[in-house]
Short mmCIF file of C-alpha atoms in Angstrom, two decimals:
data_model
loop_
_atom_site.label_atom_id
_atom_site.label_comp_id
_atom_site.label_asym_id
_atom_site.label_seq_id
_atom_site.Cartn_x
_atom_site.Cartn_y
_atom_site.Cartn_z
CA MET A 21 -121.86 -28.74 -26.71
CA THR A 22 -120.96 -32.22 -24.98
CA SER A 23 -122.00 -30.95 -21.62
CA VAL A 24 -125.30 -29.38 -23.09
CA LEU A 25 -126.20 -32.76 -24.74
CA VAL A 26 -125.33 -34.69 -21.55
CA ARG A 27 -127.75 -32.42 -19.53
CA LEU A 28 -130.40 -32.72 -22.24
CA LYS A 29 -130.10 -36.55 -21.89
CA LEU A 30 -130.64 -36.18 -18.05
CA ALA A 31 -133.48 -33.79 -18.44
CA LEU A 32 -135.20 -36.10 -20.93
CA LEU A 33 -134.76 -38.99 -18.52
CA ARG A 34 -135.97 -36.96 -15.58
CA ASN A 35 -139.06 -35.66 -17.37
CA GLY A 36 -139.85 -39.03 -18.65
CA LEU A 37 -139.99 -40.37 -15.23
CA ARG A 38 -142.22 -37.65 -14.19
CA GLN A 39 -144.93 -38.53 -16.59
CA SER A 40 -146.48 -41.36 -14.78
CA ALA A 41 -145.93 -43.72 -11.80
CA GLY A 42 -146.03 -46.74 -14.30
CA ARG A 43 -143.19 -45.41 -16.28
CA ARG A 44 -141.18 -44.92 -12.95
CA ALA A 45 -141.94 -48.17 -11.78
CA ALA A 46 -140.88 -49.81 -15.08
CA TYR A 47 -137.66 -47.81 -15.04
CA ILE A 48 -136.79 -48.87 -11.54
CA ALA A 49 -137.73 -52.56 -12.19
CA SER A 50 -135.59 -52.34 -15.36
CA LEU A 51 -132.59 -50.72 -13.36
CA LEU A 52 -132.86 -53.49 -10.67
CA ALA A 53 -133.07 -56.25 -13.09
CA ALA A 54 -130.06 -55.09 -15.14
CA ALA A 55 -128.14 -54.57 -11.77
CA LEU A 56 -128.92 -58.01 -10.75
CA VAL A 57 -127.94 -59.71 -13.84
CA GLY A 58 -124.97 -57.49 -14.47
CA ALA A 59 -123.79 -58.25 -10.76
CA LEU A 60 -124.18 -61.92 -11.25
CA GLN A 61 -122.21 -61.91 -14.38
CA LEU A 62 -119.62 -59.81 -13.06
CA LEU A 63 -119.26 -62.14 -9.88
CA GLY A 64 -119.19 -65.22 -12.38
CA LEU A 65 -116.38 -63.63 -14.54
CA ILE A 66 -114.44 -62.67 -11.49
CA LEU A 67 -114.43 -66.25 -10.05
CA LEU A 68 -113.26 -67.34 -13.61
CA HIS A 69 -110.12 -65.34 -13.07
CA GLY A 70 -107.15 -67.75 -13.46
CA ASN A 71 -109.33 -70.39 -15.25
CA ALA A 72 -108.09 -72.02 -18.34
CA HIS A 73 -111.40 -71.29 -19.99
CA ALA A 74 -111.79 -67.63 -18.96
CA ALA A 75 -111.19 -66.41 -22.54
CA THR A 76 -113.39 -68.99 -24.00
CA VAL A 77 -116.29 -67.65 -21.88
CA GLY A 78 -115.50 -63.87 -21.92
CA ILE A 79 -114.83 -63.33 -25.61
CA PRO A 80 -118.01 -65.01 -26.96
CA LEU A 81 -119.90 -63.05 -24.10
CA THR A 82 -118.57 -59.80 -25.43
CA THR A 83 -119.55 -60.56 -29.05
CA LEU A 84 -123.03 -61.55 -27.89
CA LEU A 85 -123.24 -58.26 -26.09
CA ALA A 86 -122.03 -56.19 -29.17
CA LEU A 87 -124.83 -58.05 -31.30
CA GLY A 88 -127.42 -56.98 -28.75
CA TRP A 89 -126.15 -53.29 -29.10
CA ALA A 90 -126.38 -53.57 -32.80
CA VAL A 91 -129.91 -55.08 -32.95
CA LEU A 92 -131.96 -53.63 -30.22
CA PRO A 93 -132.09 -50.05 -31.62
CA LEU A 94 -133.91 -51.50 -34.66
CA PHE A 95 -136.63 -53.07 -32.48
CA PHE A 96 -136.89 -50.38 -29.80
CA PRO A 97 -136.21 -46.93 -31.41
CA SER A 98 -138.51 -45.23 -28.92
CA GLY A 99 -136.61 -46.41 -26.00
CA ASP A 100 -134.20 -43.46 -25.99
CA GLU A 101 -135.55 -40.29 -27.28
CA THR A 102 -131.92 -39.03 -28.17
CA LEU A 103 -131.54 -41.84 -30.73
CA ASP A 104 -133.34 -39.73 -33.21
CA PRO A 105 -131.02 -37.09 -34.43
CA THR A 106 -133.46 -35.57 -36.80
CA ARG A 107 -134.90 -33.67 -33.84
CA LEU A 108 -131.74 -31.59 -34.05
CA ALA A 109 -131.83 -31.01 -37.69
CA MET A 110 -133.09 -27.33 -37.34
CA LEU A 111 -130.30 -26.44 -35.14
CA PRO A 112 -126.99 -25.00 -36.55
CA LEU A 113 -124.77 -27.78 -35.49
CA ARG A 114 -121.61 -29.22 -36.86
CA PRO A 115 -121.46 -32.98 -37.24
CA ASP A 116 -118.07 -33.37 -35.48
CA PRO A 117 -119.08 -31.78 -32.13
CA LEU A 118 -122.33 -33.37 -32.53
CA VAL A 119 -120.85 -36.78 -32.73
CA ARG A 120 -118.79 -36.23 -29.72
CA GLY A 121 -121.58 -34.91 -27.67
CA LEU A 122 -123.99 -37.71 -28.44
CA LEU A 123 -121.40 -40.21 -27.90
CA VAL A 124 -120.80 -39.05 -24.31
CA ALA A 125 -124.58 -38.54 -23.63
CA SER A 126 -125.11 -42.20 -24.80
CA LEU A 127 -122.90 -43.34 -21.89
CA VAL A 128 -125.70 -42.25 -19.42
CA GLY A 129 -128.07 -44.84 -18.87
CA ILE A 130 -128.65 -48.49 -17.81
CA GLY A 131 -127.36 -50.18 -20.94
CA PRO A 132 -123.65 -48.75 -20.72
CA LEU A 133 -123.57 -49.34 -16.99
CA PHE A 134 -124.39 -52.94 -17.77
CA THR A 135 -121.85 -53.04 -20.70
CA LEU A 136 -119.20 -51.52 -18.35
CA SER A 137 -119.78 -54.36 -15.57
CA LEU A 138 -119.67 -57.14 -18.27
CA ALA A 139 -116.63 -55.79 -20.10
CA PHE A 140 -114.80 -55.14 -16.77
CA GLY A 141 -115.55 -58.72 -15.65
CA ALA A 142 -114.46 -60.15 -18.91
CA ALA A 143 -111.13 -58.20 -18.90
CA TYR A 144 -110.76 -59.12 -15.29
CA ALA A 145 -111.10 -62.83 -15.94
CA VAL A 146 -108.39 -63.07 -18.62
CA ALA A 147 -105.75 -60.54 -17.21
CA HIS A 148 -102.67 -61.72 -15.53
CA GLY A 149 -99.56 -59.70 -14.78
CA ALA A 150 -98.62 -55.99 -15.28
CA ALA A 151 -99.01 -56.20 -19.05
CA GLY A 152 -102.48 -57.72 -18.96
CA ALA A 153 -103.59 -55.03 -16.49
CA VAL A 154 -102.22 -52.17 -18.53
CA VAL A 155 -104.05 -53.56 -21.71
CA ALA A 156 -107.25 -54.15 -19.75
CA VAL A 157 -107.31 -50.42 -18.74
CA LEU A 158 -107.39 -49.68 -22.41
CA ALA A 159 -109.71 -52.48 -23.44
CA VAL A 160 -112.76 -51.94 -21.18
CA PRO A 161 -113.52 -48.19 -22.26
CA LEU A 162 -112.58 -49.33 -25.78
CA THR A 163 -115.33 -52.04 -25.61
CA VAL A 164 -117.94 -49.87 -24.01
CA LEU A 165 -117.31 -47.04 -26.68
CA THR A 166 -117.45 -49.40 -29.56
CA CYS A 167 -120.67 -50.85 -28.47
CA VAL A 168 -122.28 -47.59 -27.91
CA ALA A 169 -120.98 -46.26 -31.19
CA LEU A 170 -122.29 -49.43 -33.00
CA ALA A 171 -125.75 -48.80 -31.71
CA ARG A 172 -125.73 -45.09 -32.57
CA THR A 173 -124.52 -45.80 -36.16
CA VAL A 174 -127.14 -48.48 -36.68
CA ALA A 175 -129.78 -46.19 -35.39
CA ALA A 176 -128.66 -43.20 -37.40
CA ALA A 177 -128.37 -45.03 -40.57
CA ASN A 178 -131.95 -46.52 -40.19
CA ILE A 179 -133.77 -43.81 -38.32
CA ARG A 180 -136.16 -42.94 -41.03
CA LEU A 181 -136.93 -46.47 -41.49
CA LEU A 182 -137.44 -46.98 -37.86
CA THR A 183 -139.84 -44.02 -37.66
CA SER A 184 -141.89 -45.31 -40.60
CA ARG A 185 -144.68 -47.86 -40.61
CA LYS A 186 -142.01 -50.67 -41.44
CA GLY A 187 -140.12 -49.60 -38.40
CA ARG A 188 -143.08 -50.20 -36.18
CA ASP A 189 -143.43 -53.47 -37.85
CA LEU A 190 -140.09 -54.30 -36.69
CA ALA A 191 -140.96 -53.26 -33.20
CA VAL A 192 -144.02 -55.45 -33.22
CA LEU A 193 -141.96 -58.38 -34.39
CA SER A 194 -139.25 -57.98 -31.59
CA GLY A 195 -140.92 -60.44 -29.29
CA LEU A 196 -140.78 -63.10 -32.03
CA VAL A 197 -136.92 -62.45 -32.48
CA ILE A 198 -136.28 -62.74 -28.88
CA ALA A 199 -138.32 -65.94 -28.57
CA VAL A 200 -136.49 -67.53 -31.51
CA GLY A 201 -133.15 -66.18 -30.11
CA ALA A 202 -134.04 -68.01 -26.71
CA GLN A 203 -134.68 -71.29 -28.57
CA LEU A 204 -131.49 -70.86 -30.37
CA VAL A 205 -129.59 -70.22 -27.27
CA ASN A 206 -131.22 -73.14 -25.64
CA PHE A 207 -130.48 -75.52 -28.51
CA GLY A 208 -126.86 -74.16 -28.53
CA VAL A 209 -126.29 -74.90 -24.79
CA GLN A 210 -127.75 -78.40 -25.12
CA ARG A 211 -125.48 -79.09 -28.08
CA LEU A 212 -122.64 -77.72 -26.13
CA GLY A 213 -123.24 -80.07 -23.23
CA ALA A 214 -123.35 -83.00 -25.76
CA ALA A 215 -120.25 -81.99 -27.37
CA GLY A 216 -118.17 -82.05 -24.12
CA GLY A 217 -118.58 -78.77 -22.34
CA VAL A 218 -116.74 -75.52 -22.82
CA ASP A 219 -113.88 -77.01 -24.65
CA ALA A 220 -115.97 -77.01 -27.69
CA LEU A 221 -116.05 -73.20 -27.66
CA ASP A 222 -112.27 -72.92 -27.97
CA PRO A 223 -112.13 -72.65 -31.76
CA VAL A 224 -115.14 -70.39 -31.71
CA ALA A 225 -113.34 -67.99 -29.34
CA LYS A 226 -110.19 -67.84 -31.26
CA VAL A 227 -112.18 -66.64 -34.32
CA LEU A 228 -114.19 -64.05 -32.41
CA GLY A 229 -111.05 -62.84 -30.69
CA TRP A 230 -110.43 -61.00 -34.02
CA ILE A 231 -113.81 -59.53 -34.33
CA PRO A 232 -114.41 -56.06 -32.59
CA PRO A 233 -115.13 -55.34 -29.65
CA ALA A 234 -114.35 -58.82 -28.53
CA SER A 235 -110.78 -58.32 -29.98
CA ALA A 236 -110.16 -55.84 -27.08
CA ILE A 237 -110.85 -58.63 -24.55
CA ALA A 238 -108.72 -61.03 -26.49
CA ALA A 239 -105.80 -58.67 -26.50
CA VAL A 240 -105.89 -58.54 -22.69
CA ASP A 241 -105.69 -62.42 -22.80
CA ALA A 242 -102.84 -62.23 -25.47
CA ALA A 243 -101.00 -59.68 -23.45
CA SER A 244 -101.29 -61.69 -20.21
CA LYS A 245 -99.71 -64.78 -22.24
CA ALA A 246 -96.76 -62.39 -23.48
CA SER A 247 -98.09 -62.41 -26.84
CA TYR A 248 -97.56 -58.60 -27.17
CA GLY A 249 -97.62 -58.48 -30.94
CA THR A 250 -101.02 -60.12 -31.02
CA ALA A 251 -102.38 -58.02 -28.30
CA LEU A 252 -101.26 -54.92 -30.08
CA ALA A 253 -103.03 -56.11 -33.23
CA GLN A 254 -106.18 -56.94 -31.64
CA LEU A 255 -106.28 -53.72 -29.58
CA ALA A 256 -105.66 -51.74 -32.90
CA LEU A 257 -108.46 -53.70 -34.61
CA CYS A 258 -110.85 -52.69 -32.01
CA ALA A 259 -109.70 -49.09 -32.12
CA ALA A 260 -110.00 -49.06 -36.00
CA ALA A 261 -113.41 -50.29 -35.79
CA LEU A 262 -114.41 -47.59 -33.33
CA LEU A 263 -112.98 -44.82 -35.73
CA THR A 264 -114.76 -46.56 -38.64
CA LEU A 265 -118.14 -46.50 -36.76
CA LEU A 266 -117.64 -42.95 -35.80
CA THR A 267 -116.84 -41.91 -39.39
CA LEU A 268 -119.99 -43.72 -40.60
CA TRP A 269 -122.08 -42.22 -37.94
CA ARG A 270 -120.81 -38.68 -38.82
CA ARG A 271 -121.68 -39.38 -42.45
CA ALA A 272 -125.07 -40.73 -41.43
CA LEU A 273 -125.65 -37.51 -39.36
CA THR A 274 -124.56 -35.26 -42.14
CA ARG A 275 -127.02 -36.95 -44.43
CA LEU A 276 -129.89 -36.68 -42.02
CA MET A 277 -129.23 -32.96 -41.42
CA THR A 278 -129.03 -31.95 -44.98
CA ALA A 279 -130.78 -34.56 -47.29
CA PRO A 280 -134.55 -34.05 -47.87
CA ASP A 281 -136.87 -36.85 -46.52
CA GLY A 282 -140.23 -38.33 -47.71
CA SER A 283 -142.03 -35.16 -46.49
CA THR A 284 -140.28 -33.03 -49.20
CA ILE A 285 -140.15 -35.52 -51.87
CA GLU A 286 -142.95 -36.27 -54.34
CA ALA A 287 -144.47 -39.43 -52.79
CA ALA A 288 -145.20 -41.05 -56.26
CA THR A 289 -142.92 -40.69 -59.32
CA PRO A 290 -144.73 -39.93 -62.60
CA GLY A 291 -145.17 -42.88 -64.75
CA ARG A 292 -145.19 -45.32 -61.91
CA ARG A 293 -147.31 -48.23 -62.63
CA ARG A 294 -149.31 -49.97 -60.16
CA THR A 295 -149.05 -53.65 -59.99
CA GLY A 296 -152.36 -54.14 -57.91
CA THR A 297 -154.29 -55.04 -60.96
CA ARG A 298 -151.71 -57.55 -62.04
CA ARG A 299 -151.80 -59.26 -58.67
CA ARG A 300 -155.77 -59.08 -58.60
CA HIS A 301 -155.89 -61.25 -61.96
CA LEU A 302 -154.20 -64.17 -59.94
CA LEU A 303 -157.36 -64.29 -57.53
CA PRO A 304 -160.87 -65.46 -58.39
CA GLU A 305 -163.37 -62.89 -59.69
CA GLY A 306 -166.16 -61.36 -57.85
CA ARG A 307 -166.55 -60.98 -54.05
CA THR A 308 -164.44 -63.96 -53.30
CA GLY A 309 -161.13 -62.47 -54.96
CA THR A 310 -161.82 -59.15 -53.28
CA VAL A 311 -162.16 -60.50 -49.96
CA MET A 312 -159.06 -62.79 -50.51
CA GLU A 313 -156.95 -59.75 -51.54
CA ARG A 314 -158.03 -57.82 -48.73
CA SER A 315 -157.16 -60.45 -46.20
CA LEU A 316 -153.61 -60.93 -47.84
CA ARG A 317 -153.13 -57.08 -47.67
CA TYR A 318 -153.81 -57.43 -43.88
CA VAL A 319 -151.11 -59.89 -43.47
CA TRP A 320 -148.66 -57.83 -45.28
CA ARG A 321 -149.46 -54.44 -44.16
CA ASP A 322 -151.10 -54.53 -40.61
CA PRO A 323 -148.41 -54.80 -38.03
CA LYS A 324 -150.62 -56.88 -35.55
CA THR A 325 -151.67 -59.28 -38.11
CA LYS A 326 -148.17 -59.68 -39.60
CA ALA A 327 -146.73 -60.18 -36.20
CA ALA A 328 -149.44 -63.04 -35.50
CA TRP A 329 -148.60 -64.67 -38.86
CA VAL A 330 -144.82 -64.44 -38.60
CA THR A 331 -144.87 -65.77 -35.07
CA SER A 332 -147.19 -68.74 -36.15
CA LEU A 333 -144.95 -69.45 -39.22
CA ALA A 334 -141.87 -69.48 -37.07
CA ILE A 335 -142.93 -71.35 -34.19
CA GLY A 336 -144.72 -73.93 -36.43
CA LEU A 337 -141.36 -74.65 -37.96
CA ILE A 338 -139.30 -74.36 -34.91
CA VAL A 339 -140.89 -76.72 -32.58
CA PRO A 340 -140.68 -79.85 -34.99
CA VAL A 341 -137.37 -78.92 -36.37
CA PHE A 342 -135.65 -78.35 -33.05
CA ASN A 343 -137.09 -81.30 -31.55
CA ALA A 344 -135.82 -83.39 -34.45
CA LEU A 345 -132.35 -81.80 -34.24
CA GLN A 346 -132.21 -82.71 -30.48
CA GLY A 347 -133.12 -86.18 -31.24
CA THR A 348 -136.20 -86.17 -28.93
CA GLY A 349 -138.73 -85.39 -31.62
CA THR A 350 -141.37 -87.44 -33.50
CA VAL A 351 -142.84 -86.89 -36.89
CA TYR A 352 -146.16 -86.01 -35.29
CA PHE A 353 -144.78 -82.77 -34.20
CA ALA A 354 -145.14 -81.56 -37.88
CA CYS A 355 -148.86 -81.15 -36.97
CA PHE A 356 -147.87 -78.29 -34.88
CA ALA A 357 -147.50 -76.33 -37.91
CA SER A 358 -151.19 -76.65 -38.89
CA GLY A 359 -152.20 -75.93 -35.30
CA MET A 360 -150.34 -72.70 -35.13
CA LEU A 361 -151.51 -71.46 -38.63
CA GLY A 362 -155.11 -72.63 -38.00
CA ILE A 363 -155.34 -70.08 -35.09
CA GLN A 364 -155.06 -67.34 -37.66
CA MET A 365 -158.70 -68.13 -38.71
CA TYR A 366 -159.89 -67.30 -35.20
CA ASN A 367 -161.43 -63.76 -34.43
CA GLN A 368 -161.60 -62.90 -38.12
CA PHE A 369 -163.76 -59.86 -37.77
CA GLY A 370 -161.76 -58.59 -34.80
CA GLN A 371 -158.77 -58.04 -37.18
CA ASP A 372 -160.91 -55.51 -39.07
CA THR A 373 -161.41 -53.41 -35.79
CA SER A 374 -163.88 -50.59 -36.34
CA ALA A 375 -163.40 -51.01 -40.19
CA PHE A 376 -165.82 -54.15 -40.00
CA TRP A 377 -168.74 -51.73 -40.48
CA MET A 378 -167.82 -51.40 -44.18
CA VAL A 379 -167.71 -55.33 -44.41
CA ALA A 380 -171.14 -55.53 -42.43
CA MET A 381 -172.75 -53.19 -45.09
CA THR A 382 -172.08 -55.78 -47.71
CA ILE A 383 -173.75 -58.66 -45.83
CA ALA A 384 -177.32 -58.88 -46.35
CA SER A 385 -177.94 -62.64 -46.06
CA PRO A 386 -176.29 -65.90 -44.87
CA LYS A 387 -175.09 -66.40 -48.52
CA ASP A 388 -173.21 -63.11 -48.32
CA ALA A 389 -171.76 -64.23 -44.83
CA TYR A 390 -170.94 -67.58 -46.33
CA THR A 391 -168.88 -66.09 -49.18
CA GLU A 392 -167.09 -63.53 -46.94
CA LEU A 393 -166.03 -66.40 -44.67
CA ARG A 394 -165.14 -68.67 -47.37
CA ALA A 395 -162.95 -66.28 -49.07
CA ARG A 396 -161.21 -65.52 -45.90
CA ALA A 397 -160.55 -69.27 -45.48
CA TYR A 398 -159.29 -69.41 -48.96
CA ALA A 399 -156.71 -66.79 -48.18
CA LEU A 400 -155.62 -68.60 -45.23
CA LEU A 401 -155.16 -71.85 -47.13
CA LEU A 402 -153.10 -70.07 -49.85
CA ILE A 403 -150.38 -69.80 -46.96
CA THR A 404 -151.17 -72.59 -44.61
CA LEU A 405 -151.57 -75.49 -46.93
CA PRO A 406 -148.29 -75.24 -48.63
CA TYR A 407 -146.46 -74.35 -45.56
CA ALA A 408 -147.88 -77.28 -43.49
CA THR A 409 -146.91 -79.58 -46.16
CA LEU A 410 -143.51 -78.25 -46.30
CA VAL A 411 -142.93 -78.50 -42.60
CA THR A 412 -144.19 -82.03 -42.66
CA VAL A 413 -141.76 -82.95 -45.41
CA ILE A 414 -138.89 -81.32 -43.63
CA THR A 415 -139.53 -83.04 -40.33
CA THR A 416 -139.93 -86.38 -42.04
CA ALA A 417 -136.67 -85.93 -43.87
CA MET A 418 -134.90 -84.92 -40.73
CA LEU A 419 -136.13 -87.86 -38.79
CA ASN A 420 -135.90 -90.18 -41.92
CA ALA A 421 -139.43 -91.45 -41.38
CA TRP A 422 -140.67 -91.37 -44.95
CA PRO A 423 -143.12 -94.26 -44.49
CA ASP A 424 -144.99 -92.05 -41.93
CA LEU A 425 -145.35 -89.09 -44.44
CA PRO A 426 -148.80 -89.80 -45.64
CA GLU A 427 -150.48 -90.44 -42.43
CA VAL A 428 -148.81 -87.19 -40.78
CA LEU A 429 -150.02 -85.17 -43.81
CA GLY A 430 -153.51 -86.57 -43.47
CA LEU A 431 -153.55 -85.68 -39.69
CA SER A 432 -152.25 -82.03 -40.64
CA TYR A 433 -154.83 -81.62 -43.13
CA ALA A 434 -157.66 -82.69 -40.87
CA LEU A 435 -156.36 -80.56 -38.10
CA LEU A 436 -156.25 -77.67 -40.32
CA GLY A 437 -159.72 -78.15 -41.64
CA ALA A 438 -161.14 -78.57 -38.19
CA MET A 439 -159.40 -75.28 -36.96
CA LEU A 440 -160.70 -73.42 -39.93
CA ALA A 441 -164.24 -74.69 -39.07
CA THR A 442 -164.07 -73.80 -35.51
CA GLY A 443 -162.44 -70.58 -36.21
CA ALA A 444 -165.14 -69.28 -38.49
CA TRP A 445 -167.90 -70.39 -35.86
CA THR A 446 -165.95 -68.72 -32.93
CA SER A 447 -165.34 -65.55 -35.06
CA ALA A 448 -169.14 -65.13 -35.37
CA ARG A 449 -170.04 -66.19 -31.72
CA PHE A 450 -167.04 -64.71 -29.62
CA PRO A 451 -165.56 -61.74 -31.48
CA TYR A 452 -163.32 -59.38 -29.70
CA SER A 453 -161.34 -56.24 -30.42
CA ILE A 454 -157.60 -55.95 -31.06
CA PRO A 455 -156.21 -52.68 -30.02
CA GLN A 456 -153.99 -51.10 -32.66
CA GLU A 457 -151.69 -49.12 -30.55
CA GLY A 458 -149.42 -50.88 -28.03
CA TYR A 459 -148.73 -54.56 -27.55
CA LYS A 460 -151.94 -55.81 -26.26
CA ASN A 461 -153.84 -58.19 -28.46
CA VAL A 462 -157.04 -57.97 -26.45
CA ALA A 463 -159.05 -54.80 -25.59
CA PRO A 464 -159.80 -54.32 -21.84
CA GLY A 465 -162.62 -56.37 -20.53
CA GLN A 466 -162.64 -58.74 -23.46
CA ALA A 467 -159.94 -61.21 -22.07
CA GLY A 468 -162.64 -63.97 -21.31
CA LEU A 469 -163.93 -63.79 -24.77
CA ALA A 470 -160.48 -64.10 -26.32
CA TRP A 471 -159.90 -67.22 -24.04
CA ILE A 472 -163.11 -68.95 -24.92
CA SER A 473 -162.73 -68.21 -28.58
CA ILE A 474 -159.10 -69.52 -28.94
CA PHE A 475 -159.03 -72.24 -26.46
CA GLY A 476 -162.64 -73.24 -26.61
CA GLY A 477 -162.19 -73.68 -30.40
CA MET A 478 -158.95 -75.45 -30.16
CA VAL A 479 -160.52 -77.95 -27.88
CA ALA A 480 -163.47 -78.31 -30.32
CA ALA A 481 -161.04 -78.80 -33.11
CA ALA A 482 -159.34 -81.51 -31.32
CA LEU A 483 -162.46 -83.23 -30.74
CA ILE A 484 -163.56 -82.98 -34.51
CA CYS A 485 -160.27 -84.60 -35.35
CA THR A 486 -161.00 -87.63 -33.13
CA PRO A 487 -162.23 -89.93 -35.88
CA VAL A 488 -159.20 -89.40 -37.98
CA LEU A 489 -156.97 -89.88 -34.91
CA ALA A 490 -158.81 -93.07 -33.88
CA LEU A 491 -158.30 -94.59 -37.19
CA THR A 492 -154.51 -93.79 -37.03
CA ILE A 493 -154.19 -95.51 -33.67
CA THR A 494 -156.43 -98.41 -34.75
CA LEU A 495 -154.03 -99.22 -37.87
CA HIS A 496 -151.07 -99.01 -35.84
CA ALA A 497 -152.54 -101.17 -32.92
CA THR A 498 -153.84 -103.88 -35.31
CA GLY A 499 -150.74 -104.23 -37.04
CA SER A 500 -151.83 -102.62 -40.36
CA ALA A 501 -149.27 -100.00 -40.52
CA SER A 502 -148.87 -100.74 -44.35
CA TRP A 503 -152.35 -99.24 -44.68
CA THR A 504 -151.51 -95.89 -43.01
CA TRP A 505 -151.26 -94.19 -46.72
CA ILE A 506 -155.02 -94.27 -46.71
CA LEU A 507 -155.05 -91.50 -43.99
CA LEU A 508 -153.71 -88.98 -46.58
CA PRO A 509 -156.81 -89.06 -48.69
CA ILE A 510 -159.15 -89.56 -45.69
CA GLY A 511 -157.55 -86.70 -43.73
CA ALA A 512 -157.70 -84.33 -46.65
CA ALA A 513 -161.32 -85.14 -47.39
CA TYR A 514 -162.18 -84.89 -43.71
CA GLY A 515 -160.59 -81.51 -43.38
CA ALA A 516 -162.28 -80.16 -46.49
CA ALA A 517 -165.62 -81.56 -45.21
CA SER A 518 -165.07 -79.99 -41.68
CA THR A 519 -164.15 -76.69 -43.16
CA PHE A 520 -167.35 -76.64 -45.46
CA LEU A 521 -169.57 -77.67 -42.59
CA GLY A 522 -168.07 -75.03 -40.27
CA LEU A 523 -168.43 -72.28 -42.69
CA ARG A 524 -172.11 -73.32 -43.35
CA LEU A 525 -172.83 -73.28 -39.58
CA ALA A 526 -171.04 -69.87 -39.10
CA ALA A 527 -172.50 -68.16 -42.04
CA PRO A 528 -176.31 -67.67 -40.59
CA ARG A 529 -174.93 -66.86 -37.13
CA THR A 530 -172.61 -64.13 -38.76
CA SER A 531 -175.56 -62.78 -40.74
CA ASN A 532 -177.80 -62.52 -37.72
CA ARG A 533 -175.27 -61.09 -35.13
CA LEU A 534 -173.72 -58.31 -37.34
CA PRO A 535 -174.69 -55.48 -34.84
CA GLU A 536 -173.25 -57.51 -31.83
CA ILE A 537 -170.04 -58.42 -33.77
CA LEU A 538 -169.73 -54.64 -34.99
CA LEU A 539 -169.98 -53.61 -31.29
CA ALA A 540 -167.45 -56.24 -29.96
CA VAL A 541 -164.86 -55.55 -32.44
CA SER A 542 -164.99 -51.57 -32.29
CA LYS A 543 -164.26 -51.47 -28.48
CA GLY A 544 -160.59 -51.09 -29.07
#
């Protein structure tokens, strides 16, 4: 069975590359990129051979690699067709041979080759003497097998989630996780440099040396230092982790092959009560409450809308907080939260896609359009207003700049109101479609509309905020900093007035351009 599954893996890979030239180009580019990065890492680790900090670098690097193997299957379940064992559910296969065959088949690919180069380099960097070489021969394949088994176990345990709508939500959010992870790595490197270099990682490496599969690399280091008991314990720990993962993987496969899924179980249990009515009572009555509930459901259920919101929420917090942690920030960075969240008001009708025709059927006058836009703005404010306030308070507390809190809150509220105003107007003037499939956020041929809508609206919002910004500068320039507290009520009132005026101006345009809007948002 093992040879059959390996040939199946190769056939799937070969047939996938035959589907299109774009897919072949993407695979070749990925292969070249992985080979280049792997070769550079291998060269760097080889050069570390004999260095006192070789283990300090190799062990955390192996841990980071294992973390990637554990997380990536959750975000890219469609990257490997053999990750879904339910495709074999109708075949008379026993779990033990299936686990062995899938494990060997999993060693075919770019990821295992990259892992092998890194594990070999980490082991070579810390290996000294005959004992270290012998342990390294065992540690390298053990590390690779543990990483692959970890990915397979995670995928098998979550495969039904990954193939559901929530799983697709995870895939859409993968870019956010990568962006946040890059910020964390950047912050960690900067803090590491400030703490005195690689020496600060020594305690971390000692702890990670007892966590598989990094414990296998740590065993090589221990054997090289004649700590044979420690080396044996760390090597045995990694082997035990591999056996545990294989056992959990076997149980997950057995459950997938025998247990019924959602297609054979009644979707709704008798007597289940719906909570929608209870949630509905928390919102206003009439059209306003209905539109607010629809908008909030989009945020929670639509993958593209959810990804946009989560990205804005995360980046709106990361930018001011990380700059404050690095000691290079200012309290005014807190306005970044209002700016990121205010973008969600742009292209309101494009989020509806072709379903906007049902909304258009209910708009018969500018008054109806105003009510529709106002309710959408209310739904945004339910999230954006408290979140922008929270980010401002957190940034102020981290910088210990409490006297600046009122003016920064006023600026944030004014900016948020201006972006809601320009977002409502550009939604009616420059609507564009958002494709529901894939990772594109703009339909082909509408990129110009998107640029004009978002960046043009942001420039307009900045111009609208000019009076409040000018007042802030004037108070500081004239030595009247004690009066900056008035910016809080002024900014809040100015933001509210900007939103009201923007909605009033956008309502008649929306009512008069319904056919054009419907045509534009339905192109995707």
